[in-house]
Amino acid sequence: GLSLGFSKCSSSIVTLASASSSSDSETGGASPPPRKKHRASVAEGAGETGASTDLVGLSAVVLGFTSFPSPRAVSTICRNPHRVTNISIYNMQANGAGQGQNSELSCLNSAQNGESSTAGGAHSNGLLSSTNNGTTVTTNNGVPSSGNSVVSTGTTLGSETGSSMKKKKRLSQSDEDVIRLIGQHLHGLGLNQTVDLLMQESGCRLEHPSATKFRNHVMEGEWDKAESDLNELRTLMHSPNAIVRMKFLLLQQKYLEYLEDGKVLEALHVLRAELTPLKYNTERIHVLSGYLMCSHSDDLRAKAEWEGKGLSSRSKLLDKLQTYLPPSVMLPPRRLQTLLRQAVELQRDRCLYHNTKLDSSLESVSLLVDHVCSRKQFPCYTQQILTEHCNEVWFCKFSNDGTKLASGSKDTTVIIWQVDPETHQLKQLKTLEGHAYGVSYLAWSPDDAYLIACGPDDCSELWLWNVQTGELRTKMSQSHEDSLTSVAWNPDGKRFVTGGQRGQFYQCDLDGNLLDSWEGVRVQCLWCLSDSKTVLASDTHQRIRGYNFEDLTDRNIVQEDHPIMSFTVSKNGRLALLNVATQGVHLWDLQDRVLVRKYQGVTQGFYTIHSCFGGHNEDFIASGSEDHKVYIWHKRSELPIAELTGHTRTVNCVSWNPMLPGLMASASDDGTVRVWGPAPFSDSQDAEGLSECCSMDS
């Protein structure tokens, strides 16, 4: 071998060892065994004129020449080592071509920031690194190669190397949590090698070793070992009762698997000798004992509502078991997906215009951008103007199935409109005539088979129409002194209640027969709750009271300071929306009996204006106004998110389609019914369309 050394360099010494071609031939081409670290003699090989081409080429790279120097130049440099004191070695590529097994770099005095490293040791990326007095040489299999790496002698490289090889900053708790979450997600995708590398490089731990053992034993169905693992996990749990609950779940799975395999005696032993002594959930043990009578495995799975022995049921078992372990020991199942889903749901909840069905799956959304709904997707553009009425339109209401709209007018008619399910356009279906005083209120039966029409204050009659045939089934009038201005259907569809401000309050059947009555109640508006017993009625005392027609009891629920002109109740019966004279629209919680919110913007005098809940999940509120506008609020926001213009007189009523969240109708004293929907699909809107909707985001 031939060595080239610089013993008199004032800075770092780079020692290179190379085997000559003659040595290769003598050893049959095999690479020589690795040499121990040694300091080469200066005289050895200095001035040799027979240096091989390999050595000359190597010298060129080491000394920074752009072309191969002559052997004489090499000899001159070796005799004057001080000339190369500050030479830097450039272009050393970690994975360059032309690597040979006959070359070796001896690493002298290797160190990294004061941490000793063994000579010839390999990093995780497969590269060897050696330093000598601050000089670093990077090699691949011992041979330097051209590239972009820079290794220099002297203090310059020493500072660069020191800064680049500082100790890794200790991860914060949040960083460790994120790494564990990512690791759990990758593990769920089957990328286990990636997880191992991530944990190794970050220094984190996906879960406690005892938890890993426990997980494996559960998934493999080794119940005795899993039960033994619980003892190791006992000290890591916050709740002392958690062990008993986890053990019960384990033994329950063990018991069911024995039964499915036909091992009745073993299952009976688990039930008697293991589950029962726990003295936990005795009722469940009685249920489990009943499964012994199952004739076959299908019967067992059906009665136990269990998927059977296998990975699926064991995975669900593990999910239950994980809830008892602290997250520092074992992460809750699919934790990253849960957090992402919560973030998406929160963004949707904060989106003022979100009006579509909530999809809990992450597949339907992009995680790369925030969720934002455009106002153009919201029903605040006029899609249709219905002008068939010839006088003021006092009321409108969509059917419960959303396929029809009924409108009542001062012109004594009720018009039934059919909703096209594709285009959402409305066309006239039937006209119901003969309401001498006009129609101020309409109520669809729960099955939409019947429609009841009421008149204004001086009307003592009530009309019950068969919607399918257009025939009048019942015309009810108890007395000419009555005032029947409001009506509400019982949820059973066989009864209804009606009343007015002259003190009438009746419960009747479909033929108009009087079933019950409540004396002395001056009714302004009515609503039947889903319990089929309680009727809510607003009266002239500025309150809403609950009346029970079965036990004849009543109670106060809402008390306002001003007259309640009308009210409606949400589908779940929890919230009531009130139109209060001179005050506007108020939202009340009927269960807690508290005022939740007062909505701003609407002009409400002493006209009877009917507001409504609407949109998907009833997240929105809409109301007419005496300033000729329709106002829309998000349920949680006091300021309107849209003001719809187009009507020219007071808007008396607004109805939101219960099945089509993007469809809404409004009735006005201008004699029209306006149908509102999303913006047309065309990119450009005409001037009228743009002026019809202005939003005020809160």
XYZ file of C-alpha atoms in Angstrom:
698
model
C 0.000 0.000 0.000
C 0.994 3.571 -0.616
C 0.230 6.334 1.882
C 0.285 10.025 1.312
C 0.565 12.156 4.456
C 1.209 15.660 5.595
C 2.907 15.440 8.946
C 3.986 19.063 9.183
C 0.585 20.664 8.530
C -0.177 23.274 11.194
C -3.887 22.428 11.053
C -5.754 19.176 10.403
C -4.052 16.042 9.051
C -5.904 14.017 6.462
C -4.703 10.464 6.120
C -5.647 8.435 3.117
C -4.872 4.816 2.558
C -5.180 3.181 -0.813
C -4.311 -0.237 -2.067
C -2.326 -0.370 -5.310
C -3.440 -2.353 -8.312
C -0.523 -4.713 -7.794
C -1.814 -5.551 -4.312
C -5.189 -6.397 -5.795
C -3.592 -8.722 -8.271
C -1.534 -10.377 -5.573
C -4.586 -11.037 -3.431
C -6.646 -12.264 -6.279
C -8.719 -9.075 -6.508
C -10.164 -9.413 -2.992
C -10.321 -6.381 -0.765
C -7.720 -6.362 2.030
C -8.957 -6.589 5.588
C -9.719 -3.241 7.236
C -6.603 -1.623 8.666
C -6.412 -0.258 12.152
C -6.107 3.458 12.632
C -2.490 4.615 12.321
C -0.527 7.723 11.532
C 1.370 7.287 8.268
C 5.029 8.186 7.943
C 5.814 11.339 6.022
C 8.699 9.728 4.263
C 6.692 6.696 3.176
C 5.918 7.160 -0.451
C 7.066 10.786 -0.556
C 8.723 11.468 -3.859
C 7.666 8.141 -5.361
C 7.572 8.573 -9.113
C 5.736 5.326 -9.607
C 2.509 6.511 -7.977
C -0.499 5.087 -9.745
C -3.016 7.046 -11.728
C -5.534 6.367 -8.958
C -3.331 8.182 -6.476
C -2.814 11.154 -8.759
C -6.543 11.446 -9.331
C -7.195 11.152 -5.627
C -4.576 13.802 -4.874
C -6.286 16.157 -7.289
C -9.558 15.839 -5.470
C -7.982 16.159 -2.021
C -5.912 19.224 -2.916
C -8.627 20.980 -4.808
C -7.098 20.883 -8.336
C -9.509 21.189 -11.227
C -7.311 18.892 -13.375
C -4.933 16.054 -12.654
C -1.439 17.362 -11.621
C 1.736 15.690 -12.680
C 3.554 13.293 -10.323
C 6.293 15.910 -9.980
C 3.791 18.459 -8.698
C 2.555 15.940 -6.155
C 6.112 15.344 -4.925
C 6.732 19.095 -4.636
C 3.638 19.595 -2.530
C 4.583 16.723 -0.261
C 7.993 18.291 0.401
C 6.361 21.657 1.237
C 3.331 20.772 3.341
C 2.878 24.331 4.661
C 1.463 25.291 1.248
C -1.618 23.183 1.828
C -2.370 24.381 5.335
C -5.537 26.254 4.373
C -6.586 24.171 1.385
C -10.297 23.302 1.455
C -11.709 20.186 -0.002
C -14.809 20.818 -2.057
C -17.363 18.879 -3.986
C -17.503 15.748 -1.910
C -20.659 13.822 -2.662
C -21.961 11.351 -0.123
C -23.197 8.787 -2.588
C -20.933 9.369 -5.629
C -20.098 6.897 -8.362
C -16.867 5.018 -8.797
C -16.709 3.740 -5.247
C -14.159 1.042 -4.633
C -13.691 -1.521 -1.955
C -9.912 -1.132 -2.107
C -9.877 2.264 -0.407
C -10.368 3.049 3.248
C -10.465 6.197 5.302
C -8.999 5.992 8.784
C -10.942 8.174 11.195
C -8.637 9.844 13.672
C -9.785 11.330 16.931
C -13.464 11.235 15.892
C -15.759 13.471 17.920
C -19.095 15.244 17.637
C -19.604 18.185 19.956
C -17.539 16.528 22.577
C -19.252 13.158 22.146
C -16.802 10.435 21.218
C -17.621 8.167 18.274
C -15.848 5.011 17.200
C -13.652 5.167 14.135
C -15.295 3.948 11.011
C -18.757 4.166 12.637
C -21.720 4.598 10.268
C -24.589 7.103 10.626
C -28.192 6.236 9.929
C -27.760 7.397 6.365
C -24.817 5.000 5.820
C -22.103 7.693 5.705
C -18.882 7.649 7.709
C -17.732 10.829 9.357
C -14.274 11.494 10.831
C -12.867 14.599 12.415
C -9.388 15.594 13.398
C -8.898 18.853 15.246
C -12.066 20.263 13.733
C -11.546 18.913 10.196
C -14.292 16.680 8.871
C -14.135 14.372 5.857
C -17.234 12.649 4.595
C -16.797 9.440 2.663
C -18.818 6.634 1.181
C -17.085 3.310 1.665
C -13.900 5.223 2.390
C -13.636 7.053 -0.946
C -14.287 10.791 -1.186
C -16.469 11.696 -4.141
C -17.469 14.892 -5.857
C -20.746 16.574 -4.911
C -22.047 19.546 -2.966
C -20.704 18.709 0.490
C -18.030 21.002 1.839
C -15.376 19.921 4.322
C -12.678 22.417 5.211
C -9.685 22.498 7.496
C -9.071 25.152 10.087
C -11.480 27.153 12.217
C -13.996 27.914 9.433
C -15.199 24.344 9.112
C -14.954 23.815 12.843
C -17.611 26.475 13.494
C -19.859 25.296 10.652
C -19.658 21.708 11.776
C -20.297 22.649 15.378
C -23.457 24.593 14.513
C -24.819 21.898 12.194
C -24.200 19.076 14.638
C -25.611 20.639 17.761
C -27.663 18.498 20.030
C -31.231 18.119 18.883
C -33.542 20.517 20.657
C -35.754 18.775 23.171
C -39.270 18.370 21.815
C -42.105 20.162 23.548
C -45.031 18.200 24.900
C -47.255 19.345 22.044
C -44.631 18.251 19.502
C -44.436 14.826 21.110
C -48.222 14.564 21.078
C -48.359 15.408 17.370
C -45.658 12.839 16.577
C -47.547 10.161 18.493
C -50.786 11.041 16.731
C -49.095 10.802 13.343
C -47.466 7.545 14.365
C -50.796 6.059 15.414
C -52.386 7.084 12.117
C -49.534 5.629 10.085
C -49.715 2.439 12.117
C -53.377 2.181 11.256
C -52.436 2.436 7.577
C -49.981 -0.438 7.960
C -46.851 1.714 7.543
C -45.102 0.117 10.494
C -41.516 0.608 9.276
C -42.217 4.304 8.821
C -43.590 4.455 12.351
C -40.485 2.746 13.743
C -38.229 5.221 11.949
C -40.323 8.177 13.128
C -40.191 7.062 16.746
C -36.469 6.287 16.541
C -35.535 9.627 15.028
C -37.813 11.705 17.266
C -36.968 9.824 20.441
C -40.685 9.475 21.213
C -42.627 6.398 22.188
C -45.916 5.554 20.525
C -47.228 3.808 23.614
C -45.997 2.199 26.812
C -44.283 -1.199 26.256
C -46.746 -2.860 28.618
C -49.609 -1.418 26.567
C -48.056 -2.807 23.385
C -47.871 -6.270 24.917
C -51.440 -5.951 26.100
C -52.620 -4.890 22.647
C -50.909 -7.828 20.925
C -52.266 -10.367 23.387
C -55.814 -9.055 23.008
C -55.679 -9.135 19.217
C -54.223 -12.647 19.283
C -56.848 -13.876 21.744
C -54.313 -14.847 24.401
C -56.618 -13.983 27.271
C -54.515 -15.307 30.131
C -51.521 -13.269 29.014
C -53.712 -10.201 28.474
C -55.078 -10.580 31.984
C -51.518 -10.816 33.315
C -50.645 -7.634 31.397
C -53.342 -5.808 33.319
C -51.308 -6.226 36.493
C -48.416 -4.390 34.850
C -50.751 -1.630 33.725
C -52.364 -1.259 37.152
C -49.807 1.264 38.399
C -50.273 3.406 35.290
C -54.013 3.898 35.723
C -55.703 6.812 37.439
C -58.814 4.918 38.518
C -58.449 1.831 40.745
C -61.788 0.470 39.481
C -60.592 0.490 35.882
C -58.811 -2.859 36.257
C -62.033 -4.614 37.280
C -63.944 -3.139 34.344
C -61.218 -4.018 31.864
C -60.960 -7.537 33.238
C -64.732 -7.933 32.901
C -64.595 -6.914 29.243
C -61.737 -9.342 28.581
C -63.491 -12.264 30.232
C -66.743 -11.455 28.453
C -64.986 -11.738 25.076
C -63.264 -14.919 26.211
C -66.621 -16.376 27.308
C -68.343 -15.543 24.019
C -65.513 -17.001 21.930
C -65.642 -20.240 23.916
C -69.388 -20.458 23.296
C -68.969 -19.807 19.573
C -66.336 -22.583 19.382
C -68.727 -24.989 21.119
C -66.577 -25.181 24.254
C -69.514 -24.981 26.642
C -67.686 -26.362 29.706
C -64.838 -23.883 29.303
C -67.339 -21.062 28.867
C -69.225 -22.154 31.961
C -65.980 -22.178 33.929
C -65.226 -18.592 32.819
C -68.713 -17.530 33.852
C -68.638 -19.167 37.283
C -64.978 -19.035 38.316
C -63.794 -15.807 36.662
C -66.622 -13.421 35.833
C -68.899 -13.958 38.824
C -66.142 -13.484 41.496
C -65.501 -9.984 40.112
C -68.862 -8.940 41.615
C -69.252 -6.425 38.842
C -72.298 -5.819 36.625
C -74.347 -8.733 37.938
C -77.195 -7.902 35.591
C -74.918 -8.366 32.608
C -73.699 -11.703 33.968
C -77.297 -12.910 34.043
C -77.658 -11.925 30.403
C -74.427 -13.719 29.496
C -75.598 -16.878 31.225
C -78.652 -16.902 28.981
C -76.417 -17.291 25.928
C -75.608 -20.844 27.078
C -78.980 -21.822 25.651
C -78.112 -20.677 22.122
C -78.349 -23.616 19.737
C -75.770 -22.436 17.218
C -73.241 -19.677 16.654
C -75.520 -17.565 14.434
C -78.100 -17.493 17.199
C -75.398 -16.453 19.678
C -74.134 -13.594 17.504
C -77.686 -12.343 16.916
C -78.720 -12.369 20.574
C -75.443 -10.956 21.853
C -75.291 -8.369 19.030
C -71.710 -9.522 18.576
C -69.693 -9.952 15.395
C -68.134 -13.234 16.443
C -64.601 -14.367 17.069
C -62.035 -12.509 14.995
C -60.131 -9.286 14.458
C -63.241 -7.135 14.103
C -64.762 -7.922 17.505
C -61.351 -7.848 19.180
C -60.601 -4.436 17.683
C -63.852 -3.111 19.097
C -62.977 -4.682 22.439
C -59.596 -2.957 22.360
C -61.268 0.368 21.621
C -63.359 -0.049 24.772
C -60.339 -1.087 26.828
C -58.328 1.919 25.666
C -60.850 4.281 27.241
C -59.670 3.153 30.689
C -55.988 3.803 29.975
C -54.375 7.250 30.209
C -53.401 8.653 26.792
C -49.776 8.737 27.907
C -49.916 4.937 28.103
C -52.065 4.168 25.064
C -53.640 6.695 22.725
C -57.421 6.652 22.308
C -58.395 4.870 19.079
C -58.125 6.886 15.858
C -57.336 10.015 17.833
C -56.032 12.050 14.866
C -59.185 11.351 12.833
C -61.294 12.358 15.813
C -59.483 15.680 16.168
C -59.742 16.398 12.452
C -63.443 15.562 12.454
C -64.009 17.896 15.402
C -62.140 20.669 13.606
C -64.264 20.231 10.474
C -67.490 20.201 12.495
C -66.417 23.339 14.355
C -65.688 25.131 11.088
C -69.072 24.096 9.731
C -70.764 25.249 12.893
C -69.099 28.651 12.603
C -69.967 28.978 8.923
C -72.875 31.434 8.752
C -74.170 30.094 5.426
C -73.707 26.361 5.883
C -77.048 24.881 4.874
C -76.377 21.296 3.799
C -76.424 17.954 5.531
C -73.490 17.372 7.852
C -71.338 14.459 6.733
C -69.306 13.050 9.604
C -66.878 11.394 7.182
C -63.632 13.188 6.391
C -63.779 11.862 2.831
C -66.249 14.552 1.792
C -64.052 17.516 2.748
C -60.590 18.828 2.043
C -58.325 19.154 5.056
C -56.057 21.525 3.141
C -58.404 24.531 3.231
C -60.875 25.975 5.725
C -64.574 25.280 5.264
C -66.405 28.257 3.746
C -69.894 28.398 2.228
C -70.734 31.122 -0.237
C -73.757 33.372 0.170
C -74.659 32.426 -3.385
C -75.517 28.923 -2.143
C -78.039 30.399 0.289
C -81.763 30.986 -0.501
C -81.648 34.773 -0.797
C -82.319 35.226 -4.522
C -85.815 35.503 -5.985
C -86.466 32.406 -8.092
C -90.162 32.917 -8.736
C -92.934 35.445 -8.074
C -96.436 33.985 -7.679
C -99.067 36.547 -8.625
C -102.262 34.457 -8.819
C -103.772 36.030 -5.684
C -105.640 39.261 -6.321
C -105.363 40.786 -2.853
C -103.107 40.788 0.209
C -101.511 37.413 0.974
C -101.679 36.868 4.723
C -100.142 33.438 5.163
C -98.121 30.709 3.433
C -96.944 27.304 4.620
C -95.027 24.393 3.064
C -96.397 20.903 3.660
C -94.499 18.602 6.029
C -93.105 16.567 3.123
C -92.035 19.741 1.297
C -93.884 18.864 -1.924
C -96.598 21.535 -1.656
C -97.099 25.127 -0.591
C -100.407 26.569 0.618
C -101.071 30.308 0.536
C -104.043 32.132 2.046
C -105.248 35.547 1.001
C -107.668 38.326 1.754
C -109.210 37.446 -1.621
C -111.039 34.527 0.197
C -109.009 31.775 -1.522
C -106.390 29.228 -0.601
C -104.062 28.161 -3.416
C -102.182 24.844 -3.277
C -98.896 24.929 -5.189
C -96.927 21.887 -6.347
C -93.143 21.963 -5.879
C -91.130 20.445 -8.726
C -88.503 18.218 -7.047
C -85.940 18.865 -9.787
C -86.274 22.537 -10.712
C -87.882 23.641 -7.410
C -90.341 25.679 -9.448
C -93.915 26.017 -8.146
C -97.055 25.591 -10.228
C -100.672 26.058 -9.214
C -102.326 22.775 -8.263
C -105.703 23.632 -6.672
C -107.681 26.665 -5.554
C -109.911 26.347 -2.479
C -112.603 29.002 -2.345
C -115.391 30.244 -0.096
C -113.568 31.752 2.892
C -115.765 34.809 3.230
C -113.532 36.668 5.685
C -110.261 35.812 4.007
C -107.582 33.342 5.180
C -105.113 34.451 7.846
C -103.801 31.081 9.069
C -103.197 27.587 7.622
C -102.191 24.281 9.228
C -101.234 21.031 7.464
C -102.149 17.732 9.123
C -99.139 15.578 10.127
C -99.642 13.343 7.060
C -100.430 16.323 4.757
C -103.805 14.792 3.869
C -105.797 17.696 5.302
C -105.460 21.453 5.492
C -107.261 23.697 7.982
C -107.903 27.348 7.149
C -108.773 30.081 9.674
C -109.875 33.672 9.174
C -109.204 37.019 10.884
C -110.532 38.164 14.281
C -114.149 38.553 13.255
C -114.332 35.085 11.642
C -116.224 32.393 13.608
C -115.716 29.633 11.037
C -113.012 27.073 10.359
C -112.548 25.058 7.141
C -111.034 21.567 6.979
C -110.091 20.587 3.408
C -109.139 17.256 1.852
C -106.007 18.241 -0.047
C -106.038 15.253 -2.413
C -109.593 15.717 -3.640
C -109.971 19.443 -3.022
C -113.234 18.799 -1.177
C -114.357 20.510 2.009
C -114.637 17.864 4.696
C -115.730 20.023 7.626
C -116.879 23.594 8.095
C -116.949 24.142 11.831
C -118.626 26.944 13.749
C -119.642 26.545 17.376
C -121.169 29.979 17.743
C -121.471 33.177 15.745
C -119.916 34.904 18.737
C -116.713 32.887 18.364
C -113.446 34.047 16.876
C -111.438 31.112 15.519
C -108.184 32.655 14.325
C -105.619 29.952 15.125
C -105.358 26.164 14.910
C -102.878 23.378 15.682
C -102.915 19.654 14.876
C -102.420 16.979 17.495
C -99.468 14.719 16.474
C -101.854 11.759 16.087
C -103.553 13.538 13.139
C -107.016 12.743 14.503
C -107.605 15.859 16.598
C -106.917 19.554 16.474
C -107.227 22.547 18.795
C -108.522 25.963 17.803
C -109.297 29.256 19.499
C -109.403 33.026 19.315
C -109.258 36.255 21.256
C -112.891 36.148 22.368
C -112.187 33.397 24.891
C -112.776 30.208 22.867
C -110.390 27.279 23.214
C -111.638 23.986 21.736
C -110.348 20.495 20.988
C -112.221 18.824 18.095
C -112.137 15.724 15.899
C -111.952 15.691 12.090
C -115.711 16.030 11.797
C -115.735 19.170 13.917
C -117.198 17.495 17.000
C -116.235 19.220 20.236
C -114.096 16.920 22.437
C -112.889 19.329 25.121
C -112.954 23.014 25.824
C -111.135 25.457 28.082
C -113.081 28.455 29.215
C -111.840 32.000 29.495
C -108.596 31.690 27.492
C -108.122 34.439 24.910
C -105.910 32.676 22.384
C -103.590 34.474 19.979
C -101.610 31.485 18.656
C -101.479 27.699 19.301
C -99.020 24.800 19.104
C -99.315 21.095 20.054
C -96.247 19.440 21.572
C -95.080 15.973 20.555
C -96.323 14.354 23.788
C -99.873 14.588 22.330
C -101.059 16.008 25.670
C -99.723 19.529 26.032
C -100.974 22.495 24.018
C -99.070 25.777 24.071
C -101.177 28.897 23.744
C -100.170 32.549 23.684
C -102.828 34.790 25.206
C -103.658 38.433 25.744
C -101.636 38.504 28.968
C -98.348 38.558 27.016
C -97.484 34.990 27.960
C -97.383 31.427 26.680
C -98.979 28.788 28.886
C -99.057 25.027 28.636
C -102.486 23.350 28.809
C -102.990 19.650 29.431
C -106.378 18.502 28.160
C -106.109 15.128 29.923
C -105.648 16.195 33.523
C -106.908 19.767 32.931
C -103.792 21.425 34.330
C -101.995 24.490 33.034
C -98.714 26.217 33.782
C -96.890 29.359 32.797
C -93.906 28.858 30.448
C -93.029 32.206 28.821
C -93.707 35.720 30.066
C -93.017 38.733 27.843
C -93.470 42.438 28.538
C -95.289 43.093 25.261
C -98.032 41.298 23.286
C -97.016 38.053 21.592
C -98.397 38.354 18.063
C -97.425 34.823 16.955
C -95.026 32.020 17.785
C -93.706 28.747 16.372
C -91.820 25.828 17.941
C -88.772 23.910 16.699
C -89.102 20.276 15.639
C -87.514 18.994 18.826
C -89.900 21.070 20.955
C -87.063 22.800 22.790
C -87.107 26.308 21.291
C -89.913 28.776 20.614
C -89.674 31.693 18.187
C -91.847 34.650 19.120
C -92.867 37.754 17.172
C -93.373 40.343 19.908
C -95.163 43.633 19.240
C -92.755 46.600 18.945
C -89.860 44.329 19.977
C -89.186 42.013 17.048
C -88.187 38.349 17.102
C -87.293 36.589 20.372
C -85.934 33.073 20.889
C -86.969 31.217 24.065
C -85.815 27.956 25.590
C -89.048 26.218 26.615
C -87.310 23.670 28.818
C -85.240 26.128 30.836
C -87.875 28.865 30.421
C -85.305 31.539 29.581
C -84.967 34.114 26.844
C -82.060 32.993 24.681
C -81.710 35.760 22.098
C -83.271 38.912 20.671
C -82.777 39.262 16.931
C -82.061 42.691 15.536
C -83.042 44.485 12.350
C -86.690 43.529 11.864
C -89.446 46.136 12.070
C -92.369 44.772 14.109
C -95.360 46.897 15.106
C -98.808 45.492 15.867
C -99.231 43.557 12.630
C -99.334 39.789 12.977
C -96.115 38.544 11.377
C -95.196 34.861 11.316
C -91.516 33.840 11.500
C -90.068 30.343 11.119
C -87.166 28.019 11.783
C -85.485 26.671 8.671
C -82.500 25.354 6.828
C -80.730 22.120 7.526
C -81.041 21.146 11.188
C -83.134 24.308 11.666
C -79.979 26.366 12.075
C -81.610 29.504 10.640
C -84.469 31.838 11.455
C -86.455 33.895 8.959
C -89.090 36.553 9.511
C -91.094 39.076 7.566
C -91.060 42.727 8.470
C -93.109 45.887 8.142
C -90.245 47.498 6.204
C -91.056 45.183 3.246
C -88.035 42.928 3.784
C -87.352 39.337 4.729
C -84.695 38.954 7.411
C -82.583 35.834 7.933
C -80.435 35.131 10.992
C -78.218 32.285 11.972
C -79.774 30.882 15.130
C -76.764 31.823 17.263
C -76.255 35.326 15.817
C -78.339 38.363 16.742
C -77.428 40.286 13.593
C -79.055 39.260 10.304
C -76.886 37.449 7.782
C -79.203 38.436 4.918
C -81.870 41.033 4.182
C -84.026 40.109 1.200
C -85.663 42.907 -0.745
C -88.258 42.678 -3.488
C -91.645 42.960 -1.778
C -93.247 46.406 -1.873
C -95.446 46.139 1.242
C -95.381 44.423 4.647
C -94.148 40.812 4.577
C -96.685 38.896 6.698
C -95.275 35.383 6.717
C -92.173 33.373 5.812
C -92.059 29.576 5.393
C -88.926 27.480 4.894
C -89.242 24.194 3.037
C -88.603 21.418 5.600
C -87.146 19.027 3.018
C -85.359 21.424 0.669
C -83.093 23.661 2.808
C -82.437 25.928 -0.168
C -86.102 26.839 -0.758
C -88.122 29.489 1.065
C -91.379 31.392 0.448
C -92.692 34.731 1.710
C -96.204 36.230 1.580
C -96.857 39.965 1.450
C -99.576 42.597 1.434
C -98.374 43.425 -2.086
C -100.447 40.414 -3.236
C -97.496 38.190 -4.188
C -95.723 35.137 -2.886
C -91.991 35.199 -3.533
C -90.012 31.994 -3.776
C -86.371 32.324 -2.714
C -83.465 30.067 -3.623
C -79.699 30.022 -4.282
C -78.126 32.183 -6.938
C -78.507 30.946 -10.523
C -75.637 28.881 -11.858
C -74.598 31.580 -14.331
C -71.482 33.518 -13.393
C -73.055 36.928 -13.896
C -76.141 38.173 -12.078
C -78.378 40.929 -13.320
C -78.636 44.128 -11.352
C -81.952 43.171 -9.756
C -80.652 39.828 -8.554
C -77.633 41.386 -6.935
C -79.686 44.066 -5.231
C -82.074 41.502 -3.793
C -79.588 40.178 -1.277
C -77.189 42.058 0.911
C -75.469 40.236 3.738
C -74.177 41.538 7.019
C -71.779 39.020 8.523
C -71.600 39.105 12.269
